[in-house]
Amino acid sequence: MGRRKIREFDAKRIIADNILQYGKVNLINNAVLIGPETSLENLPQHYPWLSRTKLVVKPDQLFGKRKKLGLVLLEAGWEEAVRWLKEYHNKEVTIGTVTDRLTHFLIEPYISHQEEYYLAITSERDHDIIHFSLQGGMDIEEQWDKVQKIAVPTLQEEVDLDNRIPEQLQPFVKAIFQLYRDLDFTYLEFNPFTLDQQGQVILLDTVAEVDDCAQFRNGKRWGDLPFPPPFGRKSFPEEDYIAKLDEESGASLKLTVLNPQGRIWNILSGGGASIIYLDAIANHGQAGSIANYGEYSGNPTTEESYQYAKTVLDAMTRSPSIPGGKILFIAGAIANFTDVEKTFTGVVRALREYQEKLRAGKVSIFVRRGGPNWEKGLELMKRTGLELRIPMEVSGPEMPMTMMVPKAMEKVR
Amino acid sequence: MNNPPHLFTRSTEAFFYNLKPLPLQQMLDYDFICRKAKPSLAGIIHPGRKGFHKAFFGSKEIILPIYSTLQDATTKHPVADVLINFASFRSAYSSSKEALESPTINTVVIVAEGLPERQAKELIALARQKNKWIIGPATVGGIIAGQFRIGHAGGLMENILKAKLYRPGSVGLVSKSGGMMNELFNIIARTTDGINEGIAIGGDAYPGSTLLDHLRRYEANPDIKLLVALSELGGKDEYEIIKAKREGKLTKPLVILVSGTSASIFPWEVQFGHAGAKAGKEEESAEAKNKALREAGIIVPDSFEELEKTIKKTFLSLNLPAKEEINPPGMPLDYNEAVAQGLVRKQTQFTTTISSDIGEEPTYGTIPMSEIIEQNYSVGEVIALLWFKKKLPTYFTKFLELSILLCADHGPAVSGAHNAIVAARAGKDVISALCSGLLTIGPRFGGAIDDAARYFHEAGDKKQDPTNFVEEMKKKGLLIPGIGHRIKSKRNPDKRVELLKQFSQKNFPKTTYLNYALEVEKITLQKAENLILNVDGCIGVLFVDALVSSGKFANEEIKEILEIGYMNGLFALARSIGLIGHILDQKRLNEPLYRQPMEDILYQL
């Protein structure tokens, strides 16, 4: 998939677990994650400091600017923290244009501090950039010209920080930089971090992204690392199921449910073609009706194609029916090596299984595909449509790829 | 990066990393329809393998050498300067790195999808250092019309012919998406004089070579008159293109479409199928990039639907002279494809009627393996399916199993066990020692069951008087098979025979042939105490009883069954259990080579 945002809790955990391999850095991490299932009553038994120190509590759901949003509790005692957590748990919050509920919180000891440093590491094609400022904090954007930017070319192993970063912070910055590279982070930001009286590094606020393609080489060092959906987007079991299927398969299988109440459902093939189909639907003013994004490619087996189609059909037929019926696109470009007959055999199996629900939901299907064995694949689709009495339009490589979209959109209007 | 207009020519030789017969053959087929004198592949690199891979060049079969290391391959073929790397995402980094470091390789194509960004960045930096090219990761490859094909690009031969990819046109195409290549090849074939070169760079965040890298090559290639690019949301490469355009480094007409405009309708970030297809920032969105490109004087259609018209219009405005058409040679049809299309037929060499491995799962007869397990089939029931090709009544299959139990072993001294032991002690492997033991089974050892079944079946069918039968055998000078025992006698009966008799009398519908054999026994017992119906004889006649009383076999079938040696098979099957036991026993004991003591041999010369 690529770059994935991770929870602040996980970012701090991974850094604390691994930093010592990259230098003698004294870093303190006491973050505890509170999810919907965490029992608050028993927590101080496991973490005695909770009832002894002042605390910071904040949501941990991949969005920033929490302080500005008034979602950070500072310098609270345990009882106050519990009251706050109970008040904010499940509370609906609107950030920009998205609204979602608060479900996960981070709780840490409150550290009174003087200095607030800013450190971020970003990735560019030819180098990584270390961004550093002595004046971190909420207003970093306004202070952006004071941020030092040190570009480190990809193959350069030694980082030369000169005197651009205070001496006492250099071992930490160097260690974090190596850790960033070695553990396949693609973005890391501490705004701010500070040193306590003993000179120990405290990460007050952390934002991080990792490259999930590196699971095979860093999975162990990451530990149990979930990738929650962005704030505002619900996670659906269908997505988890397809992600698991994808992980086990040599082919590519992707699914994102965008709007389960949507009218237009998609079983699309190819990373490039699938975007073009969505664009075409949006260009016809039907963006709001799109229920899901997804694609399968790389010649999946019949069984994988069946599982994929079944998952989409199941979600589609479970959602409330829409007067005039739903639209299903089974479409893709002219494949290079994905066998159309083989993959369609799987899709057809799923259509058969859901035929009654598809008829009940007045689903119309639009098919377009080319590639190895396309004639047989399309013929199979046509026959199935007739046999199952499901309205279906089938076209092949002779028809330009997105030509069927305006046709289908007439049905929606 | 150096900027040669051509990375591949008609004489380019490439290595193929990781033996994948299909894309490899597709490359050779492309060479053939381009009427190249020589295939474009110098060899295959496949760790842990050596030797040759057979492939076709037209209708001629050729062999491609397989090397286990890149170094072996480059030493043997210093002219080959391309590596088509089909390694998996786990190993693509190390093999690509090795290739970039190897002096004779100039271009590395990485097909694997899912290479970590960090590894891609390291390879990019290395390529820059070495002044080399990377295409990919996550690329389907590309086509240099009339010259070279990389892997799967272009898809089926049917597509290649339809889009006339076998001869150069005037359009240089570069796309992030590989899956869209055929679509674009077709669009370009419909609207222009054809593709000159088309490369997919892959949809990762950091492709080894960018859209601009290839556009600049096309700019430098005098045969290319029109540039077409298909991009996606995510990344900032388009701004580099704009910069090059503004600096006058891209002068040829350029049509670009950035897909992913729909992403902006979602309130949160959507990760599309390609790793790089995610707009982290506004400037990386499809709208922003299309707008910026347009403002720089680059031709940007409003949508994919408009792309075809835009290319057509732009091409027509160039007023190029028409290209001369050439006829590619006819492509031989693959045998399997011809069969699938029903164009050829061929006589088979083998026939089987008992089992199959061609469906979703192996079957015994028509019964799938899973049913065998789920329905708790016994060994006897499996023998019924594979030997008799039908389900048999339980008393029959139980009888088969009972026979196996009784014949599994008879101690170390009998000829089969003896041979197996001697072979095992000579250091031979289990299978050789087992065969050595099994080879003694025949007329004198273990064969009595078969013969007993035949003789008693025939005599019983004829309802021959038992006395008569005994006399006739005596006249022929034959021992009656299944009668007589070394130790056991009427007063000291063989317990195994008693149990078999009890079992059959209790479970068989009829025991006609056993009854007949017992009549014969009465007569032989008058001649000597030990001329009893022995265990071989008992199994033999009961086998006949089972066959006849089951009602599942015609008389002709029964004769055939007795004729072709079913019982010998059953005995061999049963006794293999014991023989293997003896062999393993000898190996555990680590017994030395056996030599017959000389005093056991009569030397009479």
mmCIF file with all atom_site columns, N, CA and C in Angstrom, chain B residues 432-467:
data_model
loop_
_atom_site.group_PDB
_atom_site.id
_atom_site.type_symbol
_atom_site.label_atom_id
_atom_site.label_alt_id
_atom_site.label_comp_id
_atom_site.label_asym_id
_atom_site.label_entity_id
_atom_site.label_seq_id
_atom_site.pdbx_PDB_ins_code
_atom_site.Cartn_x
_atom_site.Cartn_y
_atom_site.Cartn_z
_atom_site.occupancy
_atom_site.B_iso_or_equiv
_atom_site.pdbx_formal_charge
_atom_site.auth_seq_id
_atom_site.auth_comp_id
_atom_site.auth_asym_id
_atom_site.auth_atom_id
_atom_site.pdbx_PDB_model_num
ATOM 1   N N  . SER B 1 432 ? 14.983  -49.687 -2.635  1.00 0.00 ? 432 SER B N  1
ATOM 2   C CA . SER B 1 432 ? 15.713  -50.781 -3.297  1.00 0.00 ? 432 SER B CA 1
ATOM 3   C C  . SER B 1 432 ? 15.551  -52.076 -2.506  1.00 0.00 ? 432 SER B C  1
ATOM 4   N N  . ALA B 1 433 ? 15.687  -51.982 -1.174  1.00 0.00 ? 433 ALA B N  1
ATOM 5   C CA . ALA B 1 433 ? 15.572  -53.178 -0.349  1.00 0.00 ? 433 ALA B CA 1
ATOM 6   C C  . ALA B 1 433 ? 14.157  -53.751 -0.416  1.00 0.00 ? 433 ALA B C  1
ATOM 7   N N  . LEU B 1 434 ? 13.158  -52.853 -0.433  1.00 0.00 ? 434 LEU B N  1
ATOM 8   C CA . LEU B 1 434 ? 11.757  -53.294 -0.531  1.00 0.00 ? 434 LEU B CA 1
ATOM 9   C C  . LEU B 1 434 ? 11.540  -54.034 -1.848  1.00 0.00 ? 434 LEU B C  1
ATOM 10  N N  . CYS B 1 435 ? 12.042  -53.450 -2.947  1.00 0.00 ? 435 CYS B N  1
ATOM 11  C CA . CYS B 1 435 ? 11.881  -54.086 -4.258  1.00 0.00 ? 435 CYS B CA 1
ATOM 12  C C  . CYS B 1 435 ? 12.549  -55.454 -4.251  1.00 0.00 ? 435 CYS B C  1
ATOM 13  N N  . SER B 1 436 ? 13.728  -55.521 -3.678  1.00 0.00 ? 436 SER B N  1
ATOM 14  C CA . SER B 1 436 ? 14.446  -56.784 -3.623  1.00 0.00 ? 436 SER B CA 1
ATOM 15  C C  . SER B 1 436 ? 13.586  -57.855 -2.961  1.00 0.00 ? 436 SER B C  1
ATOM 16  N N  . GLY B 1 437 ? 12.894  -57.483 -1.886  1.00 0.00 ? 437 GLY B N  1
ATOM 17  C CA . GLY B 1 437 ? 12.009  -58.426 -1.213  1.00 0.00 ? 437 GLY B CA 1
ATOM 18  C C  . GLY B 1 437 ? 10.791  -58.758 -2.067  1.00 0.00 ? 437 GLY B C  1
ATOM 19  N N  . LEU B 1 438 ? 10.183  -57.718 -2.632  1.00 0.00 ? 438 LEU B N  1
ATOM 20  C CA . LEU B 1 438 ? 8.948   -57.929 -3.404  1.00 0.00 ? 438 LEU B CA 1
ATOM 21  C C  . LEU B 1 438 ? 9.193   -58.811 -4.624  1.00 0.00 ? 438 LEU B C  1
ATOM 22  N N  . LEU B 1 439 ? 10.418  -58.729 -5.172  1.00 0.00 ? 439 LEU B N  1
ATOM 23  C CA . LEU B 1 439 ? 10.707  -59.479 -6.408  1.00 0.00 ? 439 LEU B CA 1
ATOM 24  C C  . LEU B 1 439 ? 10.652  -60.987 -6.212  1.00 0.00 ? 439 LEU B C  1
ATOM 25  N N  . THR B 1 440 ? 10.661  -61.444 -4.969  1.00 0.00 ? 440 THR B N  1
ATOM 26  C CA . THR B 1 440 ? 10.567  -62.902 -4.749  1.00 0.00 ? 440 THR B CA 1
ATOM 27  C C  . THR B 1 440 ? 9.135   -63.394 -4.794  1.00 0.00 ? 440 THR B C  1
ATOM 28  N N  . ILE B 1 441 ? 8.178   -62.446 -4.755  1.00 0.00 ? 441 ILE B N  1
ATOM 29  C CA . ILE B 1 441 ? 6.773   -62.868 -4.755  1.00 0.00 ? 441 ILE B CA 1
ATOM 30  C C  . ILE B 1 441 ? 6.411   -63.408 -6.131  1.00 0.00 ? 441 ILE B C  1
ATOM 31  N N  . GLY B 1 442 ? 5.870   -64.594 -6.151  1.00 0.00 ? 442 GLY B N  1
ATOM 32  C CA . GLY B 1 442 ? 5.558   -65.207 -7.439  1.00 0.00 ? 442 GLY B CA 1
ATOM 33  C C  . GLY B 1 442 ? 5.040   -66.607 -7.201  1.00 0.00 ? 442 GLY B C  1
ATOM 34  N N  . PRO B 1 443 ? 5.279   -67.478 -8.164  1.00 0.00 ? 443 PRO B N  1
ATOM 35  C CA . PRO B 1 443 ? 4.637   -68.810 -8.086  1.00 0.00 ? 443 PRO B CA 1
ATOM 36  C C  . PRO B 1 443 ? 4.986   -69.593 -6.816  1.00 0.00 ? 443 PRO B C  1
ATOM 37  N N  . ARG B 1 444 ? 6.203   -69.400 -6.302  1.00 0.00 ? 444 ARG B N  1
ATOM 38  C CA . ARG B 1 444 ? 6.571   -70.225 -5.151  1.00 0.00 ? 444 ARG B CA 1
ATOM 39  C C  . ARG B 1 444 ? 6.416   -69.518 -3.816  1.00 0.00 ? 444 ARG B C  1
ATOM 40  N N  . PHE B 1 445 ? 6.383   -68.183 -3.869  1.00 0.00 ? 445 PHE B N  1
ATOM 41  C CA . PHE B 1 445 ? 6.280   -67.433 -2.616  1.00 0.00 ? 445 PHE B CA 1
ATOM 42  C C  . PHE B 1 445 ? 5.127   -66.441 -2.744  1.00 0.00 ? 445 PHE B C  1
ATOM 43  N N  . GLY B 1 446 ? 4.105   -66.696 -1.951  1.00 0.00 ? 446 GLY B N  1
ATOM 44  C CA . GLY B 1 446 ? 2.972   -65.774 -1.943  1.00 0.00 ? 446 GLY B CA 1
ATOM 45  C C  . GLY B 1 446 ? 2.014   -65.970 -3.105  1.00 0.00 ? 446 GLY B C  1
ATOM 46  N N  . GLY B 1 447 ? 2.395   -66.832 -4.051  1.00 0.00 ? 447 GLY B N  1
ATOM 47  C CA . GLY B 1 447 ? 1.557   -66.979 -5.242  1.00 0.00 ? 447 GLY B CA 1
ATOM 48  C C  . GLY B 1 447 ? 0.419   -67.949 -5.055  1.00 0.00 ? 447 GLY B C  1
ATOM 49  N N  . ALA B 1 448 ? 0.438   -68.677 -3.965  1.00 0.00 ? 448 ALA B N  1
ATOM 50  C CA . ALA B 1 448 ? -0.556  -69.727 -3.773  1.00 0.00 ? 448 ALA B CA 1
ATOM 51  C C  . ALA B 1 448 ? -1.970  -69.166 -3.698  1.00 0.00 ? 448 ALA B C  1
ATOM 52  N N  . ILE B 1 449 ? -2.112  -67.973 -3.201  1.00 0.00 ? 449 ILE B N  1
ATOM 53  C CA . ILE B 1 449 ? -3.445  -67.393 -3.053  1.00 0.00 ? 449 ILE B CA 1
ATOM 54  C C  . ILE B 1 449 ? -4.115  -67.282 -4.412  1.00 0.00 ? 449 ILE B C  1
ATOM 55  N N  . ASP B 1 450 ? -3.339  -66.701 -5.340  1.00 0.00 ? 450 ASP B N  1
ATOM 56  C CA . ASP B 1 450 ? -3.842  -66.517 -6.695  1.00 0.00 ? 450 ASP B CA 1
ATOM 57  C C  . ASP B 1 450 ? -4.255  -67.851 -7.313  1.00 0.00 ? 450 ASP B C  1
ATOM 58  N N  . ASP B 1 451 ? -3.351  -68.812 -7.220  1.00 0.00 ? 451 ASP B N  1
ATOM 59  C CA . ASP B 1 451 ? -3.608  -70.120 -7.828  1.00 0.00 ? 451 ASP B CA 1
ATOM 60  C C  . ASP B 1 451 ? -4.777  -70.816 -7.162  1.00 0.00 ? 451 ASP B C  1
ATOM 61  N N  . ALA B 1 452 ? -4.824  -70.737 -5.839  1.00 0.00 ? 452 ALA B N  1
ATOM 62  C CA . ALA B 1 452 ? -5.926  -71.381 -5.129  1.00 0.00 ? 452 ALA B CA 1
ATOM 63  C C  . ALA B 1 452 ? -7.243  -70.795 -5.608  1.00 0.00 ? 452 ALA B C  1
ATOM 64  N N  . ALA B 1 453 ? -7.263  -69.452 -5.723  1.00 0.00 ? 453 ALA B N  1
ATOM 65  C CA . ALA B 1 453 ? -8.489  -68.801 -6.171  1.00 0.00 ? 453 ALA B CA 1
ATOM 66  C C  . ALA B 1 453 ? -8.893  -69.325 -7.548  1.00 0.00 ? 453 ALA B C  1
ATOM 67  N N  . ARG B 1 454 ? -7.916  -69.429 -8.467  1.00 0.00 ? 454 ARG B N  1
ATOM 68  C CA . ARG B 1 454 ? -8.226  -69.872 -9.833  1.00 0.00 ? 454 ARG B CA 1
ATOM 69  C C  . ARG B 1 454 ? -8.732  -71.314 -9.882  1.00 0.00 ? 454 ARG B C  1
ATOM 70  N N  . TYR B 1 455 ? -7.989  -72.191 -9.239  1.00 0.00 ? 455 TYR B N  1
ATOM 71  C CA . TYR B 1 455 ? -8.343  -73.617 -9.336  1.00 0.00 ? 455 TYR B CA 1
ATOM 72  C C  . TYR B 1 455 ? -9.685  -73.894 -8.682  1.00 0.00 ? 455 TYR B C  1
ATOM 73  N N  . PHE B 1 456 ? -9.874  -73.336 -7.473  1.00 0.00 ? 456 PHE B N  1
ATOM 74  C CA . PHE B 1 456 ? -11.134 -73.633 -6.780  1.00 0.00 ? 456 PHE B CA 1
ATOM 75  C C  . PHE B 1 456 ? -12.323 -72.965 -7.448  1.00 0.00 ? 456 PHE B C  1
ATOM 76  N N  . HIS B 1 457 ? -12.041 -71.805 -8.092  1.00 0.00 ? 457 HIS B N  1
ATOM 77  C CA . HIS B 1 457 ? -13.118 -71.143 -8.825  1.00 0.00 ? 457 HIS B CA 1
ATOM 78  C C  . HIS B 1 457 ? -13.576 -72.016 -9.983  1.00 0.00 ? 457 HIS B C  1
ATOM 79  N N  . GLU B 1 458 ? -12.597 -72.528 -10.720 1.00 0.00 ? 458 GLU B N  1
ATOM 80  C CA . GLU B 1 458 ? -12.921 -73.322 -11.891 1.00 0.00 ? 458 GLU B CA 1
ATOM 81  C C  . GLU B 1 458 ? -13.630 -74.611 -11.490 1.00 0.00 ? 458 GLU B C  1
ATOM 82  N N  . ALA B 1 459 ? -13.027 -75.308 -10.506 1.00 0.00 ? 459 ALA B N  1
ATOM 83  C CA . ALA B 1 459 ? -13.586 -76.598 -10.099 1.00 0.00 ? 459 ALA B CA 1
ATOM 84  C C  . ALA B 1 459 ? -14.965 -76.401 -9.473  1.00 0.00 ? 459 ALA B C  1
ATOM 85  N N  . GLY B 1 460 ? -15.069 -75.353 -8.640  1.00 0.00 ? 460 GLY B N  1
ATOM 86  C CA . GLY B 1 460 ? -16.343 -75.092 -7.974  1.00 0.00 ? 460 GLY B CA 1
ATOM 87  C C  . GLY B 1 460 ? -17.430 -74.755 -8.977  1.00 0.00 ? 460 GLY B C  1
ATOM 88  N N  . ASP B 1 461 ? -17.077 -73.972 -9.985  1.00 0.00 ? 461 ASP B N  1
ATOM 89  C CA . ASP B 1 461 ? -18.045 -73.605 -11.014 1.00 0.00 ? 461 ASP B CA 1
ATOM 90  C C  . ASP B 1 461 ? -18.536 -74.829 -11.791 1.00 0.00 ? 461 ASP B C  1
ATOM 91  N N  . LYS B 1 462 ? -17.586 -75.722 -12.058 1.00 0.00 ? 462 LYS B N  1
ATOM 92  C CA . LYS B 1 462 ? -17.944 -76.925 -12.821 1.00 0.00 ? 462 LYS B CA 1
ATOM 93  C C  . LYS B 1 462 ? -18.698 -77.930 -11.948 1.00 0.00 ? 462 LYS B C  1
ATOM 94  N N  . LYS B 1 463 ? -18.765 -77.589 -10.641 1.00 0.00 ? 463 LYS B N  1
ATOM 95  C CA . LYS B 1 463 ? -19.337 -78.508 -9.642  1.00 0.00 ? 463 LYS B CA 1
ATOM 96  C C  . LYS B 1 463 ? -18.676 -79.875 -9.751  1.00 0.00 ? 463 LYS B C  1
ATOM 97  N N  . GLN B 1 464 ? -17.377 -79.845 -9.981  1.00 0.00 ? 464 GLN B N  1
ATOM 98  C CA . GLN B 1 464 ? -16.598 -81.077 -10.122 1.00 0.00 ? 464 GLN B CA 1
ATOM 99  C C  . GLN B 1 464 ? -16.611 -81.817 -8.789  1.00 0.00 ? 464 GLN B C  1
ATOM 100 N N  . ASP B 1 465 ? -16.753 -83.085 -8.848  1.00 0.00 ? 465 ASP B N  1
ATOM 101 C CA . ASP B 1 465 ? -16.724 -83.881 -7.631  1.00 0.00 ? 465 ASP B CA 1
ATOM 102 C C  . ASP B 1 465 ? -15.362 -83.689 -6.961  1.00 0.00 ? 465 ASP B C  1
ATOM 103 N N  . PRO B 1 466 ? -15.323 -83.386 -5.648  1.00 0.00 ? 466 PRO B N  1
ATOM 104 C CA . PRO B 1 466 ? -14.047 -83.099 -4.968  1.00 0.00 ? 466 PRO B CA 1
ATOM 105 C C  . PRO B 1 466 ? -13.026 -84.234 -5.133  1.00 0.00 ? 466 PRO B C  1
ATOM 106 N N  . THR B 1 467 ? -13.475 -85.458 -5.023  1.00 0.00 ? 467 THR B N  1
ATOM 107 C CA . THR B 1 467 ? -12.551 -86.601 -5.174  1.00 0.00 ? 467 THR B CA 1
ATOM 108 C C  . THR B 1 467 ? -11.917 -86.568 -6.560  1.00 0.00 ? 467 THR B C  1
#
